Tab-separated table of C-alpha atoms (C1' of nucleotides) in Angstrom:
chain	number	residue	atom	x	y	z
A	144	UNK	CA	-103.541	-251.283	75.160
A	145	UNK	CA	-106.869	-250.042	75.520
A	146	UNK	CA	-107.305	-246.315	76.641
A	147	UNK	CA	-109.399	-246.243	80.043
A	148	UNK	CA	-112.550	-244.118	80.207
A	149	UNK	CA	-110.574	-240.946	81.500
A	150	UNK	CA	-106.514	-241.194	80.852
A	151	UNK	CA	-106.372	-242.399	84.172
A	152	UNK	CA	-102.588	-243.563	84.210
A	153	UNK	CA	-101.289	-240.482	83.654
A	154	UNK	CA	-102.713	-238.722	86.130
A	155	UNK	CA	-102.073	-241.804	88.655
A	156	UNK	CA	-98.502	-241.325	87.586
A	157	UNK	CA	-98.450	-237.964	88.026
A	158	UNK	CA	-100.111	-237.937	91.235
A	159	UNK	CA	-97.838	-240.621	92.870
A	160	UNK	CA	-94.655	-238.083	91.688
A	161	UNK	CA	-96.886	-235.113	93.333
A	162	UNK	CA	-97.655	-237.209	96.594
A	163	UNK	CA	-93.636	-238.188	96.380
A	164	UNK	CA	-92.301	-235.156	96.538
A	165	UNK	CA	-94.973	-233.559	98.751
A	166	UNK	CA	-95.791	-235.823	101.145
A	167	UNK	CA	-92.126	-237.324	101.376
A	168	UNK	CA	-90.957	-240.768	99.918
A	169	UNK	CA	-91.872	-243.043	103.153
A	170	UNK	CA	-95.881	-241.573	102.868
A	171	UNK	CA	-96.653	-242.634	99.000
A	172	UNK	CA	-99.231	-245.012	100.148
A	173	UNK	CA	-101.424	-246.556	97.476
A	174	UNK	CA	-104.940	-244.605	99.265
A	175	UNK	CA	-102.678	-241.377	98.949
A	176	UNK	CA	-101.584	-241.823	95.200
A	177	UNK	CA	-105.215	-242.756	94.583
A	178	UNK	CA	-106.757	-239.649	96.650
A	179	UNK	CA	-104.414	-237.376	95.121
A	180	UNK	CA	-105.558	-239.040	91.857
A	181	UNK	CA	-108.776	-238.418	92.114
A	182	UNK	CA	-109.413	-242.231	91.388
A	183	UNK	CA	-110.700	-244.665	94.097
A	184	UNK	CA	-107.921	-247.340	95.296
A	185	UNK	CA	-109.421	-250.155	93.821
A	186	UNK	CA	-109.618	-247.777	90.392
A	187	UNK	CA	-105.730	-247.354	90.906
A	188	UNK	CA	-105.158	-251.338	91.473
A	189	UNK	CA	-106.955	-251.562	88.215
A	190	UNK	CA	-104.467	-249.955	86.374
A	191	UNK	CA	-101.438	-250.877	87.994
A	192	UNK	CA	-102.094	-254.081	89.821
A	193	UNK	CA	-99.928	-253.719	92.626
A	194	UNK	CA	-97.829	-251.317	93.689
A	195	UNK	CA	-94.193	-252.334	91.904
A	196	UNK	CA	-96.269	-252.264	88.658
A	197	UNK	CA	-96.713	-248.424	89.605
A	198	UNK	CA	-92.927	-248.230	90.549
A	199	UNK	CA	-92.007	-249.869	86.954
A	200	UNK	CA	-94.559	-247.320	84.973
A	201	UNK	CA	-92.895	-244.336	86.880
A	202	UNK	CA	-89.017	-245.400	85.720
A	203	UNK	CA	-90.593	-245.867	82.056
A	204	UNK	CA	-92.232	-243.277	81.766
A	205	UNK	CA	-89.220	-241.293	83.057
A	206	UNK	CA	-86.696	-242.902	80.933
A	207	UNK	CA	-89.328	-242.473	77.777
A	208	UNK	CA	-89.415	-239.185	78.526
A	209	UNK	CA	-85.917	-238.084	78.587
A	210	UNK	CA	-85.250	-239.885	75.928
A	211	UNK	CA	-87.603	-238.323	73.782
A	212	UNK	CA	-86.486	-234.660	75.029
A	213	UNK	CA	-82.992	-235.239	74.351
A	214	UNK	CA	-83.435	-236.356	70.977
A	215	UNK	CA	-85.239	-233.453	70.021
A	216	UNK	CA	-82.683	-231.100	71.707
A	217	UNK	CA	-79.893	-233.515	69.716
A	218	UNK	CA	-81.571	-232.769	66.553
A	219	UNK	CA	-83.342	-229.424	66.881
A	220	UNK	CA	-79.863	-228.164	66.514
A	221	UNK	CA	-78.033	-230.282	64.330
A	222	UNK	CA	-74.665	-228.321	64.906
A	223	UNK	CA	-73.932	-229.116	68.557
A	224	UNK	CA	-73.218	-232.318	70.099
A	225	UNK	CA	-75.359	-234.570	72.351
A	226	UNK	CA	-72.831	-233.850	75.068
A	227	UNK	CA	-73.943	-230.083	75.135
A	228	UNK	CA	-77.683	-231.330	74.276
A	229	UNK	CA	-78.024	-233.175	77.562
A	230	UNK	CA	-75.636	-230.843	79.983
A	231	UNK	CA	-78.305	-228.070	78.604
A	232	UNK	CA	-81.589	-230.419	79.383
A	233	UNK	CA	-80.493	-231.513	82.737
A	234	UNK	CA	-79.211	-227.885	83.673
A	235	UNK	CA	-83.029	-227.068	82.147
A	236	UNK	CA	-84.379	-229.796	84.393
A	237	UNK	CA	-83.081	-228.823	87.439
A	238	UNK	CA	-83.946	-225.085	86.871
A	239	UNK	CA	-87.403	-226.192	86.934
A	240	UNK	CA	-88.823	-226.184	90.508
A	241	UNK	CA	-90.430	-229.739	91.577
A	242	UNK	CA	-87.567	-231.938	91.019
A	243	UNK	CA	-89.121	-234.713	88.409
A	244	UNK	CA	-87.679	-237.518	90.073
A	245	UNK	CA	-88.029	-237.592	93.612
A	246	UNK	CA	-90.334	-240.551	93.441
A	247	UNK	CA	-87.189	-242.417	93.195
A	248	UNK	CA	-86.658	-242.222	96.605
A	249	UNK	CA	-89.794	-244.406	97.164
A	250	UNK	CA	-88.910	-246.813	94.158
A	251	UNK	CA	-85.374	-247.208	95.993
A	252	UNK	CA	-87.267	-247.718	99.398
A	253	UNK	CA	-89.893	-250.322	97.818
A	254	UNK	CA	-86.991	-252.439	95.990
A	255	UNK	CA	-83.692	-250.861	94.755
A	256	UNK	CA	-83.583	-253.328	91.357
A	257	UNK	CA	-86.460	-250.809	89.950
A	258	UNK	CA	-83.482	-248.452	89.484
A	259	UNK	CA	-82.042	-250.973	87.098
A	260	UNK	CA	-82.994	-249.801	84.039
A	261	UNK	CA	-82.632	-246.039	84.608
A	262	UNK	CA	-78.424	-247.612	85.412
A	263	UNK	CA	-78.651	-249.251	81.833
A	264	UNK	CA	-80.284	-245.937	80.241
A	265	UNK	CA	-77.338	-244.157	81.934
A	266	UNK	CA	-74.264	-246.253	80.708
A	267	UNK	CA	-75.782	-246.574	77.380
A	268	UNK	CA	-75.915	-242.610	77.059
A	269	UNK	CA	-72.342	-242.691	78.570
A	270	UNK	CA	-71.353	-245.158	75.917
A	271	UNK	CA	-72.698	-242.927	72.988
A	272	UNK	CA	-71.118	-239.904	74.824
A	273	UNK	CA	-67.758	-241.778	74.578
A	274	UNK	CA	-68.197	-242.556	70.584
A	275	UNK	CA	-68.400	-238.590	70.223
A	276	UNK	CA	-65.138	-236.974	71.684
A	277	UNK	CA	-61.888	-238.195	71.682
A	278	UNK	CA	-61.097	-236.729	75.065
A	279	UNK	CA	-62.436	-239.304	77.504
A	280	UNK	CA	-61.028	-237.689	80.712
A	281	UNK	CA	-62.597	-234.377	79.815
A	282	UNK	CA	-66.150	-236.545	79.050
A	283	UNK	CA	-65.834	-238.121	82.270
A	284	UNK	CA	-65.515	-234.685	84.544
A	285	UNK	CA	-69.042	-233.208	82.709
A	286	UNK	CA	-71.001	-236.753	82.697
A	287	UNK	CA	-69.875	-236.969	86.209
A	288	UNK	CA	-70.401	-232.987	86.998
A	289	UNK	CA	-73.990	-233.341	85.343
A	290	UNK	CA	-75.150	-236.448	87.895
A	291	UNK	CA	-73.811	-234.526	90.108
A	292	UNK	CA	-75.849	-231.610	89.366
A	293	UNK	CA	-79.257	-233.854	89.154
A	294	UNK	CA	-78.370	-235.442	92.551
A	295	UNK	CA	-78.162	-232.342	94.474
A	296	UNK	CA	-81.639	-231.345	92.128
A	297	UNK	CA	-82.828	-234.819	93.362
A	298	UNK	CA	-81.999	-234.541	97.183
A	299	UNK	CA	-83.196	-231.078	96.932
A	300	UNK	CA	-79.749	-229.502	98.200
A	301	UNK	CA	-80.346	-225.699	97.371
A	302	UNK	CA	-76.315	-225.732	97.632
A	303	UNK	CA	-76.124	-224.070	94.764
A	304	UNK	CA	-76.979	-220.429	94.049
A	305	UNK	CA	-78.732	-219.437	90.471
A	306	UNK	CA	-75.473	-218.032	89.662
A	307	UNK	CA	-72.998	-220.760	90.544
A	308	UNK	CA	-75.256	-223.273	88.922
A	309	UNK	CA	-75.128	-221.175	85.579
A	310	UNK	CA	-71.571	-220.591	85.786
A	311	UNK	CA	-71.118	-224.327	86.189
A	312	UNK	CA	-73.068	-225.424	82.871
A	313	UNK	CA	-71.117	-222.601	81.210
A	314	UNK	CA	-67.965	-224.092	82.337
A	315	UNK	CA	-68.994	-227.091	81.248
A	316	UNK	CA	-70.253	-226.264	77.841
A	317	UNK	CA	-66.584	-224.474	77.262
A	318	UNK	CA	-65.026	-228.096	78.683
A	319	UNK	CA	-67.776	-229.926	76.071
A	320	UNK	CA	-66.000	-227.663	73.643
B	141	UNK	CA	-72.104	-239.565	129.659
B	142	UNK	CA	-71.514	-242.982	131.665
B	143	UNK	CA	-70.292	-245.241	129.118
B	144	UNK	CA	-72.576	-248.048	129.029
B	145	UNK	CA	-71.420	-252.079	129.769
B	146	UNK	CA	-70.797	-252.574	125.844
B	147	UNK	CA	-70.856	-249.954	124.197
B	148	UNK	CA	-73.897	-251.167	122.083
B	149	UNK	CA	-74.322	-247.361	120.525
B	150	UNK	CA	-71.748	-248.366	118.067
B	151	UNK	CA	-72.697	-251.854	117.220
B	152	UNK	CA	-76.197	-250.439	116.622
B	153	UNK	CA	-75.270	-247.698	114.292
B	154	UNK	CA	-73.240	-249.998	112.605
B	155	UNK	CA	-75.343	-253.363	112.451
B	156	UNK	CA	-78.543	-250.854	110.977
B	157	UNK	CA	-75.894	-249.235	108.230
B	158	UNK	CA	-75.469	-252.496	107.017
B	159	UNK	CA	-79.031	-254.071	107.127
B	160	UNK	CA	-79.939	-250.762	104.829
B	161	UNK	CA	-77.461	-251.923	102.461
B	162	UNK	CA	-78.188	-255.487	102.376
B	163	UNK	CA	-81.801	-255.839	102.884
B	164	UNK	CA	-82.404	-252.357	101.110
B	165	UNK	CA	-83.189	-249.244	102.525
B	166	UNK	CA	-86.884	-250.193	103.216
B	167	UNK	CA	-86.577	-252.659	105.363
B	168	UNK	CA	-84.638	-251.247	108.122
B	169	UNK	CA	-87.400	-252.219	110.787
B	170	UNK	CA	-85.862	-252.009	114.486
B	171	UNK	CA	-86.061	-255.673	114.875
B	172	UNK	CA	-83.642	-256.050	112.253
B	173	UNK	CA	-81.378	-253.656	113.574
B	174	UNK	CA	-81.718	-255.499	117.206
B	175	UNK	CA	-81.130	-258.503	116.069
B	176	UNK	CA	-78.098	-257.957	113.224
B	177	UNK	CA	-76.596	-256.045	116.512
B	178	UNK	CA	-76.986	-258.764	118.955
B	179	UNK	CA	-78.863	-256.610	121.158
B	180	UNK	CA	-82.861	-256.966	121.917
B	181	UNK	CA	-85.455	-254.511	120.998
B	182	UNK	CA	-85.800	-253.337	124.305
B	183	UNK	CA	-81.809	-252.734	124.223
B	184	UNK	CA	-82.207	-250.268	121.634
B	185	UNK	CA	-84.338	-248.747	122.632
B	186	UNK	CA	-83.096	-247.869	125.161
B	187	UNK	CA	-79.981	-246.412	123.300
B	188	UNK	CA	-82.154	-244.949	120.682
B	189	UNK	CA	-85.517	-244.251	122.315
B	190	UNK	CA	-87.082	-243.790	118.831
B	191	UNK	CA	-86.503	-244.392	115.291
B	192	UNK	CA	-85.786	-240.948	114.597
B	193	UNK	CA	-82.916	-240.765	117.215
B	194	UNK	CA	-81.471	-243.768	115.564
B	195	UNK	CA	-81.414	-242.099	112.052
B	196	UNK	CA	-80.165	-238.833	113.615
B	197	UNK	CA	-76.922	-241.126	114.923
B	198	UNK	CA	-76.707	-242.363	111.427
B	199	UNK	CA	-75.807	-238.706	110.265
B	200	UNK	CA	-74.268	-237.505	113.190
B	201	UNK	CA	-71.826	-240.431	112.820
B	202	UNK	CA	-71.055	-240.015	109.342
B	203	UNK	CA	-70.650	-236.552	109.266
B	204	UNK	CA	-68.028	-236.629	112.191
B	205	UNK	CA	-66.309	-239.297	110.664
B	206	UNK	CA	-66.306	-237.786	107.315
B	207	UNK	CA	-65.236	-234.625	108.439
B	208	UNK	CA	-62.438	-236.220	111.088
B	209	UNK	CA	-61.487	-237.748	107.890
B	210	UNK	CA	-61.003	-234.721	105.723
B	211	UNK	CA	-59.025	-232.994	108.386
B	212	UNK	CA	-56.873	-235.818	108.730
B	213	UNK	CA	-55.810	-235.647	105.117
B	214	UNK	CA	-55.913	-232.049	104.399
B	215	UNK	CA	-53.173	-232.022	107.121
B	216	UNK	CA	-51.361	-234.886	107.095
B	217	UNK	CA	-49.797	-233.647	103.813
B	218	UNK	CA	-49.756	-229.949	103.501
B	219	UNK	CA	-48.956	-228.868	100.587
B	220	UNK	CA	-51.944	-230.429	99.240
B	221	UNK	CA	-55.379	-228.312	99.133
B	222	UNK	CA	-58.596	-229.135	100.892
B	223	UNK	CA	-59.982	-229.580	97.431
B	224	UNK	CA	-57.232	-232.025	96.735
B	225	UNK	CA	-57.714	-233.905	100.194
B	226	UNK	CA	-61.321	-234.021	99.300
B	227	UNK	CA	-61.089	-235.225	96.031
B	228	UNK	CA	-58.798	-237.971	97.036
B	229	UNK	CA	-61.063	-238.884	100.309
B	230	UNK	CA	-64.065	-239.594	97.900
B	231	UNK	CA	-62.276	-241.376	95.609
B	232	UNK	CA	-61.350	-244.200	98.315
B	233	UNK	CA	-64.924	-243.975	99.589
B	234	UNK	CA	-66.082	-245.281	96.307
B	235	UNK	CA	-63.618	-247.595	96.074
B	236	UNK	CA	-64.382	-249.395	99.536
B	237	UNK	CA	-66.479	-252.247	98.633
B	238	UNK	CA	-69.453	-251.041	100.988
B	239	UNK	CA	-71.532	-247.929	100.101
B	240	UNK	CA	-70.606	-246.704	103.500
B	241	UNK	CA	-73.842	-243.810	103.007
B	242	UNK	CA	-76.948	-246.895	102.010
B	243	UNK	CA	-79.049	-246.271	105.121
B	244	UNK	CA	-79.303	-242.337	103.491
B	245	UNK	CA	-82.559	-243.795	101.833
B	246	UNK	CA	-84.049	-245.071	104.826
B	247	UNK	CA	-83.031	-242.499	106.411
B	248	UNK	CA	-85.128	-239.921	103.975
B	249	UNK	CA	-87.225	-242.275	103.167
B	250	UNK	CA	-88.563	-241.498	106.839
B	251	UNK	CA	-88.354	-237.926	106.874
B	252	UNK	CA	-86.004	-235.672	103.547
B	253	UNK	CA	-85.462	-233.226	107.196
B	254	UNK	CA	-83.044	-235.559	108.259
B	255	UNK	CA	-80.704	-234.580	105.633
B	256	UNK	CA	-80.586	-231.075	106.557
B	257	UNK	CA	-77.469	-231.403	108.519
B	258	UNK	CA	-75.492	-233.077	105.365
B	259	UNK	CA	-76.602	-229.990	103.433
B	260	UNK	CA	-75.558	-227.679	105.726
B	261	UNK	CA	-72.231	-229.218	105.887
B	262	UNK	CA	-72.033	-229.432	102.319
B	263	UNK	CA	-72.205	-225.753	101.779
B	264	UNK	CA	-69.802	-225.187	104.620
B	265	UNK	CA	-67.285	-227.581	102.708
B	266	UNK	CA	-68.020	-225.244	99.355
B	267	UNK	CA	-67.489	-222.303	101.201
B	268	UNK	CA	-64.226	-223.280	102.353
B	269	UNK	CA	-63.540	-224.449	98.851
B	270	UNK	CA	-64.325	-221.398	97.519
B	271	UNK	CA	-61.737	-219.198	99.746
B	272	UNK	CA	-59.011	-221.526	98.518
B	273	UNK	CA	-59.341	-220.554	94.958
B	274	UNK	CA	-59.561	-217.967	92.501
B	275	UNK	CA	-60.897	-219.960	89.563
B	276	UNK	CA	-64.948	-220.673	90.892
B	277	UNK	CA	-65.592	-222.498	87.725
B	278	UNK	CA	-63.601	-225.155	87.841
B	279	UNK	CA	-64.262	-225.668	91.324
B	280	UNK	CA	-67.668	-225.780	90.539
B	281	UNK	CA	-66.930	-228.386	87.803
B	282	UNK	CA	-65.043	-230.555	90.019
B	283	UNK	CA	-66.990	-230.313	93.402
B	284	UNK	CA	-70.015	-231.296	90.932
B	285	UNK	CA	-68.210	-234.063	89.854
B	286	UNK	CA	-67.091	-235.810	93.001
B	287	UNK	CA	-70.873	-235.181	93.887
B	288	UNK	CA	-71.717	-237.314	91.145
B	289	UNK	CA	-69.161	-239.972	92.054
B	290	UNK	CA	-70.269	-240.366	95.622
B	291	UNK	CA	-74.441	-240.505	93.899
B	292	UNK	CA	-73.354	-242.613	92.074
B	293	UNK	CA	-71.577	-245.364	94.708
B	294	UNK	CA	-74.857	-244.617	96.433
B	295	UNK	CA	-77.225	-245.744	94.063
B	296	UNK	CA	-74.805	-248.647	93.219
B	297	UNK	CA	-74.383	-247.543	90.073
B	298	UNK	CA	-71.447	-249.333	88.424
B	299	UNK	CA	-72.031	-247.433	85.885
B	300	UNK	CA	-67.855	-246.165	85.414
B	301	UNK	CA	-65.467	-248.633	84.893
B	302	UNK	CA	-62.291	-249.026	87.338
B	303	UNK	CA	-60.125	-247.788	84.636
B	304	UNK	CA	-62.827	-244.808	84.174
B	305	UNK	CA	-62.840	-243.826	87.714
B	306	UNK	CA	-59.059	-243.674	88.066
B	307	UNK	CA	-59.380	-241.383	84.821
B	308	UNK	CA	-61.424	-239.726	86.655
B	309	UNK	CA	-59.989	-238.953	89.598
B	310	UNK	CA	-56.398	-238.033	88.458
B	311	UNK	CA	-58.348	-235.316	85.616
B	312	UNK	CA	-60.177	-233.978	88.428
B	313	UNK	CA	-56.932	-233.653	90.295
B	314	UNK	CA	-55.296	-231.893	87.524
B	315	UNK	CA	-58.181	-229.241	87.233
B	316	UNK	CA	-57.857	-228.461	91.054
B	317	UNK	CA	-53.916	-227.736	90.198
C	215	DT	C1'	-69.690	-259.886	155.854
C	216	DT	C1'	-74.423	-259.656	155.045
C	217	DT	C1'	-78.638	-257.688	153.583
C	218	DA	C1'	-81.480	-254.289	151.651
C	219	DC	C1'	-81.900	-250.670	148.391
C	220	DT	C1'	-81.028	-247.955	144.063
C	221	DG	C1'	-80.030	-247.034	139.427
C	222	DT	C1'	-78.335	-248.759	135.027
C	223	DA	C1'	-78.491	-251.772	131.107
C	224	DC	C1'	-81.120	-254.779	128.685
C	225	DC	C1'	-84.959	-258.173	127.448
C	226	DG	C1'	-89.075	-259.578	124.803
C	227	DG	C1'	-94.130	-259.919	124.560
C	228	DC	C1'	-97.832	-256.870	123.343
C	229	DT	C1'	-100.725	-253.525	120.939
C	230	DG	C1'	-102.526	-250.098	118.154
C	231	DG	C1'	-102.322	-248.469	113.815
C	232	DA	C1'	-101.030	-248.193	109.016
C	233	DC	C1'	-100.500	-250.282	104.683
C	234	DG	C1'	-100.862	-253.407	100.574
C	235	DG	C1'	-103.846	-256.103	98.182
C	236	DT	C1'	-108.499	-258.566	97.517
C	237	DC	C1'	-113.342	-258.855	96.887
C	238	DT	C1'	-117.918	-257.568	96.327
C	239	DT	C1'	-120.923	-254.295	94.798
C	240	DG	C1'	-122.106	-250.350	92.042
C	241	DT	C1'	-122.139	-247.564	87.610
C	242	DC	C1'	-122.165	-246.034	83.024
C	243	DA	C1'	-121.317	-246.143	78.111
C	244	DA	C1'	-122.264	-248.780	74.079
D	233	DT	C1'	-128.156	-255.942	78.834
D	234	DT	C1'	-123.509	-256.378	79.150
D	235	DG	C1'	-118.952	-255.763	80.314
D	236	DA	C1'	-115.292	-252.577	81.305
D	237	DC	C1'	-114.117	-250.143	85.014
D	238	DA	C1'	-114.598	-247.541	89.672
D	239	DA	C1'	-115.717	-247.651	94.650
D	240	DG	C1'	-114.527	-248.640	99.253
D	241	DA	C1'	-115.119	-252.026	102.919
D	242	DC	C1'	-112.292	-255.632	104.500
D	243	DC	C1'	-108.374	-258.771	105.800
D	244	DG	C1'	-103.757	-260.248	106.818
D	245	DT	C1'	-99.304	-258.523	107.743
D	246	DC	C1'	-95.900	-255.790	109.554
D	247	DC	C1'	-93.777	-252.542	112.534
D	248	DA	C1'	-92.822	-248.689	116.001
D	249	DG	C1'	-93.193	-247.814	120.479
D	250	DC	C1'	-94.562	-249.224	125.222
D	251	DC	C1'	-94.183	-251.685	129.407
D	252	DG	C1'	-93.414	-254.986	132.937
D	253	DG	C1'	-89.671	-257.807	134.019
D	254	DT	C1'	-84.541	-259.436	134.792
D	255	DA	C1'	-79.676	-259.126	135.886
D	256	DC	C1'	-76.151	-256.813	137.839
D	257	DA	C1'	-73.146	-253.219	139.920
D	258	DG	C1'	-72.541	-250.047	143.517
D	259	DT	C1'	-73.653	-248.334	148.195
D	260	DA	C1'	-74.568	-248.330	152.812
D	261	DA	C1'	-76.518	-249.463	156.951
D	262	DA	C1'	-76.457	-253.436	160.373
DNA sequence: TTTACTGTACCGGCTGGACGGTCTTGTCAA
DNA sequence: TTGACAAGACCGTCCAGCCGGTACAGTAAA
């Protein structure tokens, strides 16, 4: 793929996540991705041709990404398992304070198959989890506790205080064993 | 309130909880809901004078049934705790064929504020939670995880296996005591 | 009993506006 | 000069909300 004459996807991809969570997931209008942008609509229908193509390149980029951060966090460390490697990443992710996903909400509202991959992504991981530990009710209460813990991050439920959050990823470190 | 000569309110809540779920959560225009309810536009309208009313029955409704629900069980039996009660409740909801929560999307997907009561009641439930126990982490791990178990019926995830959920459940169970 | 009036429940066409996507024109680097 | 790309006016579609109308139940005066 060629690279445009400013990385232009990026920051349309990055803009459509800013107007997402900002302007709520019914506004994220093509002219408002594009304004936010700083790229002209028909500049923004140049690189994503219509506005599912823009949907798609938001799960990918979102899957590539936490892929790519939980393998480092898998390996960085050799010693600890990819259990504890991805309750530690989401528990970093949802420390952070624009929840990364909340464009989902839109993706759901344009056409709820775009969440198909990110489902596959998520049983594959659960699959790998399950070739690691022995204990597959114990797996099951952190892989649920952890989607739980990026739903609430997602839906932007401050239901959890700083502490209680950080108790909860200790407890579930201790149950990761 | 006079009760009105069907009492449409019902049927409209109702009929728009399941167009979210089976024409997706953006498409919940008013004519579908009129029409899936057997009712004109005008009709509700005049039960729901404006989109926002409609969606404001949507929670209003499921958090009285949900909690009517809860109270039911946690009394009905008891010698069983809330958390118990609760655990058990969610665990049916996710096994009843319908995402009973789909028009949530549509629902934020017109304004996130409309969520605000679900929130609130969601710390009030933790709250209560919390003055039933002495152990806060593994009520954090387990209120966590039934989170994720209800995201996950919403998104339509069937990402856990029958078998997995029942694992599941009865784990969770254990950990409550 | 009849007739006229009132308020409730509901109907469905209409409109103004927003949005997605196209098309033509403009621009700049090579 | 050329072609990759941006700009933004434009068009068709869709939808929320409005509004004038209809049907009917109750009431009450005649």
């Amino acid at each position: 793929m060629r690279v445009p004459r400013a990385n232009s996807r990026e920051k349309i991809l990055a803009a459509a996540a800013d107007v997402a969570r900002e302007a709520g997931p019914g506004s994220l209008s093509l002219e408002a991705v594009a304004s936010r942008a700083g790229v002209s609509k028909g500049g923004l229908l140049y690189n994503f041709p219509t506005k599912a193509k823009l949907m798609q390149g938001l799960v990918e980029s979102y899957l590539s990404d936490f892929q790519k951060a939980l393998e480092a966090r898998a390996t960085e460390a050799g010693h600890e398992s990819v259990l504890s490697a991805y309750i530690k990443l989401s528990a970093d992710d949802c420390e952070r304070p624009k929840p990364s996903a909340s464009w989902m909400f839109s993706a759901i509202a344009e056409d709820p198959d775009f969440l198909t991959p990110i489902k596959a992504f998520k049983r594959q991981l659960f699959e790998r989890l399950k070739g690691e530990t022995d204990d597959l009710g114990s797996l099951l209460v952190c892989f649920l506790a952890i989607e739980g813990m990026r739903s609430m991050n997602l839906f932007d439920s401050d239901v959890l205080s700083e502490d209680e959050r950080k108790l909860l990823v200790s407890s579930l470190l201790k149950i990761a064993g």
